[in-house]
Amino acid sequence: MQILDSIRRIEYVTVIGTREISILRANPYSDFFDPLRAAWLQSKKGNYDEACWLVFLATHFGKSKKTGWKLCQDIYGGLGSKVWTWDLVSQDIEQFIEWYEKAYVIMCNDSIERQYGNHRKYETLKPNSKRAPHRVIESYVKWIGGSRSHEIRFSEPECIAGTKLSSEALFDVLYSSMKSVVSFGRTAKFDYLTMLAKVNLLDIDPKDLYLSGATGPLSGSKLVLFNDKKHNISINNLNNELYKLSQVIPAHKLKMQILEDALCNWQKSPSKYKYFGG
């Protein structure tokens, strides 16, 4: 059942792209704002960079169970002053940094609750932190590079290799390269890249769960394979076994993410099925 739940969760983002999406979903001044649906809208309009940018913002700020997309919405919408589009931020990151330092004071005093999503719950809004939002965004702009083009950045691995890479190989190269993005650890990098795939912005698919440093997925993997959360199998061998297991999942792509999601939830209640929203 956890596998089926995970398939529905993972495929949901792709499914919403097949439906009609209101333009209000892309408006950060609307209560209906949704950065993932906005990414779909921008992609369909041919605004590739803006679509990728929205996926990044959605990944970094996340959706809080309590306050929804409010934090992402207010940063993207400049607290009502201006929309921080990719063109605007990437052209003048210093302007964004200056704005954010002032915006932080406003957010601390306007009595409006804003929270990071569950996967980002240890992040901070404090501007003097090395993990502050403007530092994260600044590092992301640098990661994309001087061209300011996501398409060019994503094509660089194949240019360097001199050949077309498989979707798995391209995922791995991009994942490794994202170590320069501040505060983006295993989960954030995995979530961002798989979300690009789900919004059909990039043909990539992980063959690895990158379990070094993981908690839930790592213990869940050992438990399902060996009935022992502390089994001493190496990470590489464990990943190989998980890849074999993932191939029986009835999905067209992102089988490893489906497996990771299912394992992470299953290990919380292995003896009795329990639904986990997401």
PDB file of C-alpha atoms in Angstrom:
ATOM      1  CA  MET A   1       0.000   0.000   0.000  1.00  0.00           C
ATOM      2  CA  GLN A   2       2.853   2.402   0.755  1.00  0.00           C
ATOM      3  CA  ILE A   3       4.161   1.850  -2.780  1.00  0.00           C
ATOM      4  CA  LEU A   4       0.759   2.698  -4.262  1.00  0.00           C
ATOM      5  CA  ASP A   5       0.474   5.798  -2.070  1.00  0.00           C
ATOM      6  CA  SER A   6       3.932   6.896  -3.179  1.00  0.00           C
ATOM      7  CA  ILE A   7       3.152   6.352  -6.863  1.00  0.00           C
ATOM      8  CA  ARG A   8       0.124   8.613  -6.512  1.00  0.00           C
ATOM      9  CA  ARG A   9       2.143  11.273  -4.672  1.00  0.00           C
ATOM     10  CA  ILE A  10       5.027  11.260  -7.140  1.00  0.00           C
ATOM     11  CA  GLU A  11       2.853  11.167 -10.260  1.00  0.00           C
ATOM     12  CA  TYR A  12       0.436  13.823  -8.972  1.00  0.00           C
ATOM     13  CA  VAL A  13       2.678  16.729  -9.973  1.00  0.00           C
ATOM     14  CA  THR A  14       2.871  15.414 -13.531  1.00  0.00           C
ATOM     15  CA  VAL A  15      -0.882  14.824 -13.639  1.00  0.00           C
ATOM     16  CA  ILE A  16      -1.732  18.417 -12.681  1.00  0.00           C
ATOM     17  CA  GLY A  17       0.194  19.548 -15.740  1.00  0.00           C
ATOM     18  CA  THR A  18      -2.367  17.800 -17.940  1.00  0.00           C
ATOM     19  CA  ARG A  19      -5.217  19.785 -16.427  1.00  0.00           C
ATOM     20  CA  GLU A  20      -6.317  23.361 -16.939  1.00  0.00           C
ATOM     21  CA  ILE A  21      -4.472  25.645 -14.515  1.00  0.00           C
ATOM     22  CA  SER A  22      -5.798  29.046 -13.488  1.00  0.00           C
ATOM     23  CA  ILE A  23      -3.487  32.008 -14.085  1.00  0.00           C
ATOM     24  CA  LEU A  24      -4.066  32.915 -10.437  1.00  0.00           C
ATOM     25  CA  ARG A  25      -1.798  30.007  -9.540  1.00  0.00           C
ATOM     26  CA  ALA A  26       1.145  32.017 -10.887  1.00  0.00           C
ATOM     27  CA  ASN A  27       0.169  35.246  -9.132  1.00  0.00           C
ATOM     28  CA  PRO A  28       2.023  35.656  -5.808  1.00  0.00           C
ATOM     29  CA  TYR A  29      -0.568  38.252  -4.776  1.00  0.00           C
ATOM     30  CA  SER A  30      -3.383  35.728  -5.029  1.00  0.00           C
ATOM     31  CA  ASP A  31      -4.491  33.350  -2.288  1.00  0.00           C
ATOM     32  CA  PHE A  32      -4.435  30.654  -4.975  1.00  0.00           C
ATOM     33  CA  PHE A  33      -0.695  30.948  -5.638  1.00  0.00           C
ATOM     34  CA  ASP A  34       1.042  27.606  -6.092  1.00  0.00           C
ATOM     35  CA  PRO A  35       4.672  27.617  -7.313  1.00  0.00           C
ATOM     36  CA  LEU A  36       4.462  24.156  -8.878  1.00  0.00           C
ATOM     37  CA  ARG A  37       1.349  24.934 -10.862  1.00  0.00           C
ATOM     38  CA  ALA A  38       2.969  28.272 -11.704  1.00  0.00           C
ATOM     39  CA  ALA A  39       5.978  26.349 -13.014  1.00  0.00           C
ATOM     40  CA  TRP A  40       3.687  24.355 -15.290  1.00  0.00           C
ATOM     41  CA  LEU A  41       2.087  27.558 -16.570  1.00  0.00           C
ATOM     42  CA  GLN A  42       5.450  29.194 -17.251  1.00  0.00           C
ATOM     43  CA  SER A  43       6.728  26.073 -18.981  1.00  0.00           C
ATOM     44  CA  LYS A  44       3.708  25.953 -21.276  1.00  0.00           C
ATOM     45  CA  LYS A  45       4.319  29.616 -22.156  1.00  0.00           C
ATOM     46  CA  GLY A  46       7.901  28.808 -23.093  1.00  0.00           C
ATOM     47  CA  ASN A  47       9.368  30.563 -20.053  1.00  0.00           C
ATOM     48  CA  TYR A  48      11.777  27.764 -19.209  1.00  0.00           C
ATOM     49  CA  ASP A  49      13.998  29.721 -16.830  1.00  0.00           C
ATOM     50  CA  GLU A  50      11.064  31.031 -14.820  1.00  0.00           C
ATOM     51  CA  ALA A  51       9.608  27.526 -14.561  1.00  0.00           C
ATOM     52  CA  CYS A  52      12.889  26.118 -13.223  1.00  0.00           C
ATOM     53  CA  TRP A  53      13.240  29.068 -10.842  1.00  0.00           C
ATOM     54  CA  LEU A  54       9.785  28.406  -9.401  1.00  0.00           C
ATOM     55  CA  VAL A  55      10.678  24.745  -8.888  1.00  0.00           C
ATOM     56  CA  PHE A  56      13.783  25.843  -7.004  1.00  0.00           C
ATOM     57  CA  LEU A  57      11.816  28.238  -4.780  1.00  0.00           C
ATOM     58  CA  ALA A  58       9.173  25.581  -4.126  1.00  0.00           C
ATOM     59  CA  THR A  59      11.901  23.124  -3.139  1.00  0.00           C
ATOM     60  CA  HIS A  60      13.810  25.494  -0.903  1.00  0.00           C
ATOM     61  CA  PHE A  61      10.894  26.996   1.011  1.00  0.00           C
ATOM     62  CA  GLY A  62       8.593  24.003   0.790  1.00  0.00           C
ATOM     63  CA  LYS A  63       4.905  23.774   1.574  1.00  0.00           C
ATOM     64  CA  SER A  64       4.089  23.971   5.264  1.00  0.00           C
ATOM     65  CA  LYS A  65       1.213  21.884   6.582  1.00  0.00           C
ATOM     66  CA  LYS A  66       0.198  24.904   8.640  1.00  0.00           C
ATOM     67  CA  THR A  67       0.862  27.918   6.400  1.00  0.00           C
ATOM     68  CA  GLY A  68       0.966  26.338   2.946  1.00  0.00           C
ATOM     69  CA  TRP A  69       3.052  28.163   0.334  1.00  0.00           C
ATOM     70  CA  LYS A  70       2.904  31.470   2.238  1.00  0.00           C
ATOM     71  CA  LEU A  71       6.658  31.818   2.782  1.00  0.00           C
ATOM     72  CA  CYS A  72       7.506  31.021  -0.832  1.00  0.00           C
ATOM     73  CA  GLN A  73       4.694  33.286  -1.993  1.00  0.00           C
ATOM     74  CA  ASP A  74       5.863  36.285   0.019  1.00  0.00           C
ATOM     75  CA  ILE A  75       9.503  35.974  -1.010  1.00  0.00           C
ATOM     76  CA  TYR A  76       8.660  35.503  -4.691  1.00  0.00           C
ATOM     77  CA  GLY A  77       6.129  38.328  -4.510  1.00  0.00           C
ATOM     78  CA  GLY A  78       8.504  40.664  -2.699  1.00  0.00           C
ATOM     79  CA  LEU A  79       5.997  41.183   0.128  1.00  0.00           C
ATOM     80  CA  GLY A  80       3.820  43.017  -2.369  1.00  0.00           C
ATOM     81  CA  SER A  81       6.540  45.313  -3.707  1.00  0.00           C
ATOM     82  CA  LYS A  82       7.731  43.432  -6.813  1.00  0.00           C
ATOM     83  CA  VAL A  83       7.810  39.923  -8.202  1.00  0.00           C
ATOM     84  CA  TRP A  84      11.306  38.513  -7.926  1.00  0.00           C
ATOM     85  CA  THR A  85      11.405  36.782 -11.281  1.00  0.00           C
ATOM     86  CA  TRP A  86      14.433  34.833 -12.439  1.00  0.00           C
ATOM     87  CA  ASP A  87      15.431  37.623 -14.808  1.00  0.00           C
ATOM     88  CA  LEU A  88      15.328  40.205 -12.034  1.00  0.00           C
ATOM     89  CA  VAL A  89      17.171  38.141  -9.423  1.00  0.00           C
ATOM     90  CA  SER A  90      19.817  36.717 -11.738  1.00  0.00           C
ATOM     91  CA  GLN A  91      20.561  40.103 -13.309  1.00  0.00           C
ATOM     92  CA  ASP A  92      21.065  41.857  -9.977  1.00  0.00           C
ATOM     93  CA  ILE A  93      21.465  39.534  -7.010  1.00  0.00           C
ATOM     94  CA  GLU A  94      22.758  42.407  -4.873  1.00  0.00           C
ATOM     95  CA  GLN A  95      19.429  44.174  -5.247  1.00  0.00           C
ATOM     96  CA  PHE A  96      17.649  41.063  -3.999  1.00  0.00           C
ATOM     97  CA  ILE A  97      20.033  40.728  -1.046  1.00  0.00           C
ATOM     98  CA  GLU A  98      19.420  44.342  -0.066  1.00  0.00           C
ATOM     99  CA  TRP A  99      15.661  43.833  -0.342  1.00  0.00           C
ATOM    100  CA  TYR A 100      15.698  40.650   1.721  1.00  0.00           C
ATOM    101  CA  GLU A 101      17.591  42.199   4.628  1.00  0.00           C
ATOM    102  CA  LYS A 102      14.877  44.853   4.880  1.00  0.00           C
ATOM    103  CA  ALA A 103      12.087  42.345   4.255  1.00  0.00           C
ATOM    104  CA  TYR A 104      13.255  40.212   7.166  1.00  0.00           C
ATOM    105  CA  VAL A 105      12.573  43.080   9.572  1.00  0.00           C
ATOM    106  CA  ILE A 106       9.096  43.500   8.105  1.00  0.00           C
ATOM    107  CA  MET A 107       8.329  39.781   8.393  1.00  0.00           C
ATOM    108  CA  CYS A 108       9.447  39.776  12.020  1.00  0.00           C
ATOM    109  CA  ASN A 109       6.956  42.501  12.849  1.00  0.00           C
ATOM    110  CA  ASP A 110       3.888  41.962  10.654  1.00  0.00           C
ATOM    111  CA  SER A 111       2.362  39.144  12.767  1.00  0.00           C
ATOM    112  CA  ILE A 112       1.917  36.956   9.677  1.00  0.00           C
ATOM    113  CA  GLU A 113       2.901  33.334  10.192  1.00  0.00           C
ATOM    114  CA  ARG A 114       5.207  31.835   7.576  1.00  0.00           C
ATOM    115  CA  GLN A 115       6.894  28.460   7.827  1.00  0.00           C
ATOM    116  CA  TYR A 116       9.248  26.304   5.813  1.00  0.00           C
ATOM    117  CA  GLY A 117       7.959  22.945   4.620  1.00  0.00           C
ATOM    118  CA  ASN A 118       8.705  19.715   6.476  1.00  0.00           C
ATOM    119  CA  HIS A 119      11.800  18.842   4.428  1.00  0.00           C
ATOM    120  CA  ARG A 120      13.221  22.304   5.168  1.00  0.00           C
ATOM    121  CA  LYS A 121      12.166  22.682   8.791  1.00  0.00           C
ATOM    122  CA  TYR A 122      15.720  23.321  10.006  1.00  0.00           C
ATOM    123  CA  GLU A 123      16.257  26.304   7.713  1.00  0.00           C
ATOM    124  CA  THR A 124      16.299  29.879   8.973  1.00  0.00           C
ATOM    125  CA  LEU A 125      15.150  33.289   7.791  1.00  0.00           C
ATOM    126  CA  LYS A 126      17.777  35.184   9.797  1.00  0.00           C
ATOM    127  CA  PRO A 127      19.799  37.312   7.352  1.00  0.00           C
ATOM    128  CA  ASN A 128      23.044  36.959   9.319  1.00  0.00           C
ATOM    129  CA  SER A 129      23.011  33.171   8.921  1.00  0.00           C
ATOM    130  CA  LYS A 130      25.136  31.429   6.311  1.00  0.00           C
ATOM    131  CA  ARG A 131      21.937  29.564   5.363  1.00  0.00           C
ATOM    132  CA  ALA A 132      19.763  32.675   5.052  1.00  0.00           C
ATOM    133  CA  PRO A 133      17.418  32.701   2.026  1.00  0.00           C
ATOM    134  CA  HIS A 134      19.352  35.375   0.159  1.00  0.00           C
ATOM    135  CA  ARG A 135      22.586  33.393   0.599  1.00  0.00           C
ATOM    136  CA  VAL A 136      20.913  30.230  -0.660  1.00  0.00           C
ATOM    137  CA  ILE A 137      19.507  32.056  -3.675  1.00  0.00           C
ATOM    138  CA  GLU A 138      22.817  33.795  -4.363  1.00  0.00           C
ATOM    139  CA  SER A 139      24.585  30.424  -4.446  1.00  0.00           C
ATOM    140  CA  TYR A 140      21.910  29.019  -6.763  1.00  0.00           C
ATOM    141  CA  VAL A 141      22.381  31.908  -9.191  1.00  0.00           C
ATOM    142  CA  LYS A 142      26.125  31.210  -9.156  1.00  0.00           C
ATOM    143  CA  TRP A 143      25.480  27.500  -9.729  1.00  0.00           C
ATOM    144  CA  ILE A 144      23.440  28.242 -12.846  1.00  0.00           C
ATOM    145  CA  GLY A 145      26.345  30.352 -14.046  1.00  0.00           C
ATOM    146  CA  GLY A 146      27.106  33.463 -16.040  1.00  0.00           C
ATOM    147  CA  SER A 147      24.778  32.554 -18.891  1.00  0.00           C
ATOM    148  CA  ARG A 148      21.864  32.789 -16.426  1.00  0.00           C
ATOM    149  CA  SER A 149      20.306  30.018 -18.527  1.00  0.00           C
ATOM    150  CA  HIS A 150      19.037  26.820 -16.934  1.00  0.00           C
ATOM    151  CA  GLU A 151      18.993  25.142 -20.321  1.00  0.00           C
ATOM    152  CA  ILE A 152      22.678  25.869 -20.868  1.00  0.00           C
ATOM    153  CA  ARG A 153      23.567  24.802 -17.316  1.00  0.00           C
ATOM    154  CA  PHE A 154      21.744  21.502 -17.687  1.00  0.00           C
ATOM    155  CA  SER A 155      23.394  20.812 -21.046  1.00  0.00           C
ATOM    156  CA  GLU A 156      26.942  21.409 -19.789  1.00  0.00           C
ATOM    157  CA  PRO A 157      27.564  17.816 -18.576  1.00  0.00           C
ATOM    158  CA  GLU A 158      26.904  16.456 -22.063  1.00  0.00           C
ATOM    159  CA  CYS A 159      29.078  19.146 -23.640  1.00  0.00           C
ATOM    160  CA  ILE A 160      31.920  18.213 -21.303  1.00  0.00           C
ATOM    161  CA  ALA A 161      31.407  14.486 -21.884  1.00  0.00           C
ATOM    162  CA  GLY A 162      31.177  15.005 -25.630  1.00  0.00           C
ATOM    163  CA  THR A 163      28.253  12.619 -25.841  1.00  0.00           C
ATOM    164  CA  LYS A 164      24.624  12.313 -24.838  1.00  0.00           C
ATOM    165  CA  LEU A 165      24.202  11.083 -21.281  1.00  0.00           C
ATOM    166  CA  SER A 166      21.514   8.737 -20.048  1.00  0.00           C
ATOM    167  CA  SER A 167      18.818  10.237 -17.846  1.00  0.00           C
ATOM    168  CA  GLU A 168      20.406   8.443 -14.872  1.00  0.00           C
ATOM    169  CA  ALA A 169      23.926   9.690 -15.624  1.00  0.00           C
ATOM    170  CA  LEU A 170      22.765  13.277 -16.124  1.00  0.00           C
ATOM    171  CA  PHE A 171      20.875  13.171 -12.831  1.00  0.00           C
ATOM    172  CA  ASP A 172      24.000  11.971 -11.046  1.00  0.00           C
ATOM    173  CA  VAL A 173      26.259  14.663 -12.516  1.00  0.00           C
ATOM    174  CA  LEU A 174      23.816  17.462 -11.704  1.00  0.00           C
ATOM    175  CA  TYR A 175      23.232  16.084  -8.216  1.00  0.00           C
ATOM    176  CA  SER A 176      26.966  16.078  -7.500  1.00  0.00           C
ATOM    177  CA  SER A 177      27.421  19.577  -8.907  1.00  0.00           C
ATOM    178  CA  MET A 178      24.775  21.024  -6.586  1.00  0.00           C
ATOM    179  CA  LYS A 179      27.076  20.728  -3.577  1.00  0.00           C
ATOM    180  CA  SER A 180      27.851  24.407  -4.162  1.00  0.00           C
ATOM    181  CA  VAL A 181      24.232  25.416  -3.481  1.00  0.00           C
ATOM    182  CA  VAL A 182      24.062  26.565   0.135  1.00  0.00           C
ATOM    183  CA  SER A 183      21.895  24.462   2.494  1.00  0.00           C
ATOM    184  CA  PHE A 184      21.040  21.977  -0.253  1.00  0.00           C
ATOM    185  CA  GLY A 185      21.912  18.623   1.210  1.00  0.00           C
ATOM    186  CA  ARG A 186      20.856  15.174   0.076  1.00  0.00           C
ATOM    187  CA  THR A 187      17.105  15.670   0.381  1.00  0.00           C
ATOM    188  CA  ALA A 188      16.931  19.130  -1.180  1.00  0.00           C
ATOM    189  CA  LYS A 189      19.068  18.183  -4.188  1.00  0.00           C
ATOM    190  CA  PHE A 190      17.073  15.002  -4.720  1.00  0.00           C
ATOM    191  CA  ASP A 191      13.742  16.824  -4.366  1.00  0.00           C
ATOM    192  CA  TYR A 192      14.742  19.655  -6.706  1.00  0.00           C
ATOM    193  CA  LEU A 193      16.032  17.458  -9.509  1.00  0.00           C
ATOM    194  CA  THR A 194      13.180  14.963  -9.334  1.00  0.00           C
ATOM    195  CA  MET A 195      10.703  17.857  -9.345  1.00  0.00           C
ATOM    196  CA  LEU A 196      12.257  19.163 -12.560  1.00  0.00           C
ATOM    197  CA  ALA A 197      11.566  15.727 -14.013  1.00  0.00           C
ATOM    198  CA  LYS A 198       7.980  15.681 -12.724  1.00  0.00           C
ATOM    199  CA  VAL A 199       7.232  19.050 -14.308  1.00  0.00           C
ATOM    200  CA  ASN A 200       8.772  17.701 -17.543  1.00  0.00           C
ATOM    201  CA  LEU A 201      11.492  20.344 -17.507  1.00  0.00           C
ATOM    202  CA  LEU A 202      14.368  17.885 -17.691  1.00  0.00           C
ATOM    203  CA  ASP A 203      14.718  14.259 -18.761  1.00  0.00           C
ATOM    204  CA  ILE A 204      16.511  12.878 -15.713  1.00  0.00           C
ATOM    205  CA  ASP A 205      15.868   9.898 -13.466  1.00  0.00           C
ATOM    206  CA  PRO A 206      17.879   8.810 -10.401  1.00  0.00           C
ATOM    207  CA  LYS A 207      19.455   5.373 -10.279  1.00  0.00           C
ATOM    208  CA  ASP A 208      20.824   6.048  -6.802  1.00  0.00           C
ATOM    209  CA  LEU A 209      19.139   7.026  -3.536  1.00  0.00           C
ATOM    210  CA  TYR A 210      22.268   8.810  -2.260  1.00  0.00           C
ATOM    211  CA  LEU A 211      21.816   7.238   1.152  1.00  0.00           C
ATOM    212  CA  SER A 212      24.982   8.554   2.779  1.00  0.00           C
ATOM    213  CA  GLY A 213      23.767  10.784   5.589  1.00  0.00           C
ATOM    214  CA  ALA A 214      20.144   9.701   5.185  1.00  0.00           C
ATOM    215  CA  THR A 215      17.989   8.629   8.134  1.00  0.00           C
ATOM    216  CA  GLY A 216      14.500   7.339   7.330  1.00  0.00           C
ATOM    217  CA  PRO A 217      15.232   5.937   3.855  1.00  0.00           C
ATOM    218  CA  LEU A 218      18.459   4.284   5.047  1.00  0.00           C
ATOM    219  CA  SER A 219      16.975   2.473   8.032  1.00  0.00           C
ATOM    220  CA  GLY A 220      13.842   1.650   6.051  1.00  0.00           C
ATOM    221  CA  SER A 221      15.936   0.139   3.250  1.00  0.00           C
ATOM    222  CA  LYS A 222      17.834  -2.140   5.613  1.00  0.00           C
ATOM    223  CA  LEU A 223      14.662  -3.118   7.410  1.00  0.00           C
ATOM    224  CA  VAL A 224      12.773  -4.130   4.279  1.00  0.00           C
ATOM    225  CA  LEU A 225      15.708  -6.075   2.825  1.00  0.00           C
ATOM    226  CA  PHE A 226      17.190  -7.651   5.959  1.00  0.00           C
ATOM    227  CA  ASN A 227      14.677  -7.008   8.738  1.00  0.00           C
ATOM    228  CA  ASP A 228      17.499  -5.184  10.506  1.00  0.00           C
ATOM    229  CA  LYS A 229      17.795  -1.388  10.576  1.00  0.00           C
ATOM    230  CA  LYS A 230      21.456  -1.655  11.606  1.00  0.00           C
ATOM    231  CA  HIS A 231      22.605  -4.165   8.995  1.00  0.00           C
ATOM    232  CA  ASN A 232      26.222  -3.519   7.977  1.00  0.00           C
ATOM    233  CA  ILE A 233      25.756  -3.735   4.200  1.00  0.00           C
ATOM    234  CA  SER A 234      27.723  -1.073   2.323  1.00  0.00           C
ATOM    235  CA  ILE A 235      25.885   1.896   0.843  1.00  0.00           C
ATOM    236  CA  ASN A 236      26.859   0.885  -2.707  1.00  0.00           C
ATOM    237  CA  ASN A 237      25.633  -2.689  -2.315  1.00  0.00           C
ATOM    238  CA  LEU A 238      22.481  -1.499  -0.603  1.00  0.00           C
ATOM    239  CA  ASN A 239      21.738   0.870  -3.445  1.00  0.00           C
ATOM    240  CA  ASN A 240      22.242  -1.904  -6.001  1.00  0.00           C
ATOM    241  CA  GLU A 241      19.703  -4.073  -4.188  1.00  0.00           C
ATOM    242  CA  LEU A 242      17.261  -1.182  -3.992  1.00  0.00           C
ATOM    243  CA  TYR A 243      17.619  -0.484  -7.697  1.00  0.00           C
ATOM    244  CA  LYS A 244      16.722  -4.093  -8.469  1.00  0.00           C
ATOM    245  CA  LEU A 245      13.728  -3.821  -6.164  1.00  0.00           C
ATOM    246  CA  SER A 246      12.583  -0.565  -7.773  1.00  0.00           C
ATOM    247  CA  GLN A 247      12.309  -2.161 -11.199  1.00  0.00           C
ATOM    248  CA  VAL A 248       9.139  -4.033 -10.235  1.00  0.00           C
ATOM    249  CA  ILE A 249       7.327  -0.782  -9.408  1.00  0.00           C
ATOM    250  CA  PRO A 250       4.558  -0.156 -11.975  1.00  0.00           C
ATOM    251  CA  ALA A 251       5.598   3.373 -12.945  1.00  0.00           C
ATOM    252  CA  HIS A 252       7.138   4.855 -16.079  1.00  0.00           C
ATOM    253  CA  LYS A 253       9.799   6.942 -14.349  1.00  0.00           C
ATOM    254  CA  LEU A 254      11.205   8.045 -10.986  1.00  0.00           C
ATOM    255  CA  LYS A 255      10.905   4.519  -9.606  1.00  0.00           C
ATOM    256  CA  MET A 256      13.737   5.150  -7.170  1.00  0.00           C
ATOM    257  CA  GLN A 257      12.027   8.231  -5.753  1.00  0.00           C
ATOM    258  CA  ILE A 258       8.810   6.264  -5.379  1.00  0.00           C
ATOM    259  CA  LEU A 259      10.727   3.556  -3.531  1.00  0.00           C
ATOM    260  CA  GLU A 260      12.471   6.095  -1.294  1.00  0.00           C
ATOM    261  CA  ASP A 261       9.203   7.794  -0.412  1.00  0.00           C
ATOM    262  CA  ALA A 262       7.531   4.470   0.348  1.00  0.00           C
ATOM    263  CA  LEU A 263      10.421   3.182   2.472  1.00  0.00           C
ATOM    264  CA  CYS A 264      10.664   6.402   4.449  1.00  0.00           C
ATOM    265  CA  ASN A 265       6.987   6.157   5.378  1.00  0.00           C
ATOM    266  CA  TRP A 266       6.806   2.363   5.763  1.00  0.00           C
ATOM    267  CA  GLN A 267       9.644   2.243   8.311  1.00  0.00           C
ATOM    268  CA  LYS A 268       7.624   4.532  10.594  1.00  0.00           C
ATOM    269  CA  SER A 269       4.953   1.832  10.931  1.00  0.00           C
ATOM    270  CA  PRO A 270       6.253  -1.429   9.404  1.00  0.00           C
ATOM    271  CA  SER A 271       3.775  -3.776  11.088  1.00  0.00           C
ATOM    272  CA  LYS A 272       0.601  -1.862  10.263  1.00  0.00           C
ATOM    273  CA  TYR A 273      -0.365   0.184   7.217  1.00  0.00           C
ATOM    274  CA  LYS A 274      -0.660   3.882   7.931  1.00  0.00           C
ATOM    275  CA  TYR A 275      -1.382   6.578   5.382  1.00  0.00           C
ATOM    276  CA  PHE A 276       1.067   9.464   5.261  1.00  0.00           C
ATOM    277  CA  GLY A 277       0.053  12.606   3.409  1.00  0.00           C
ATOM    278  CA  GLY A 278       2.537  14.643   1.438  1.00  0.00           C
TER     279      GLY A 278
END
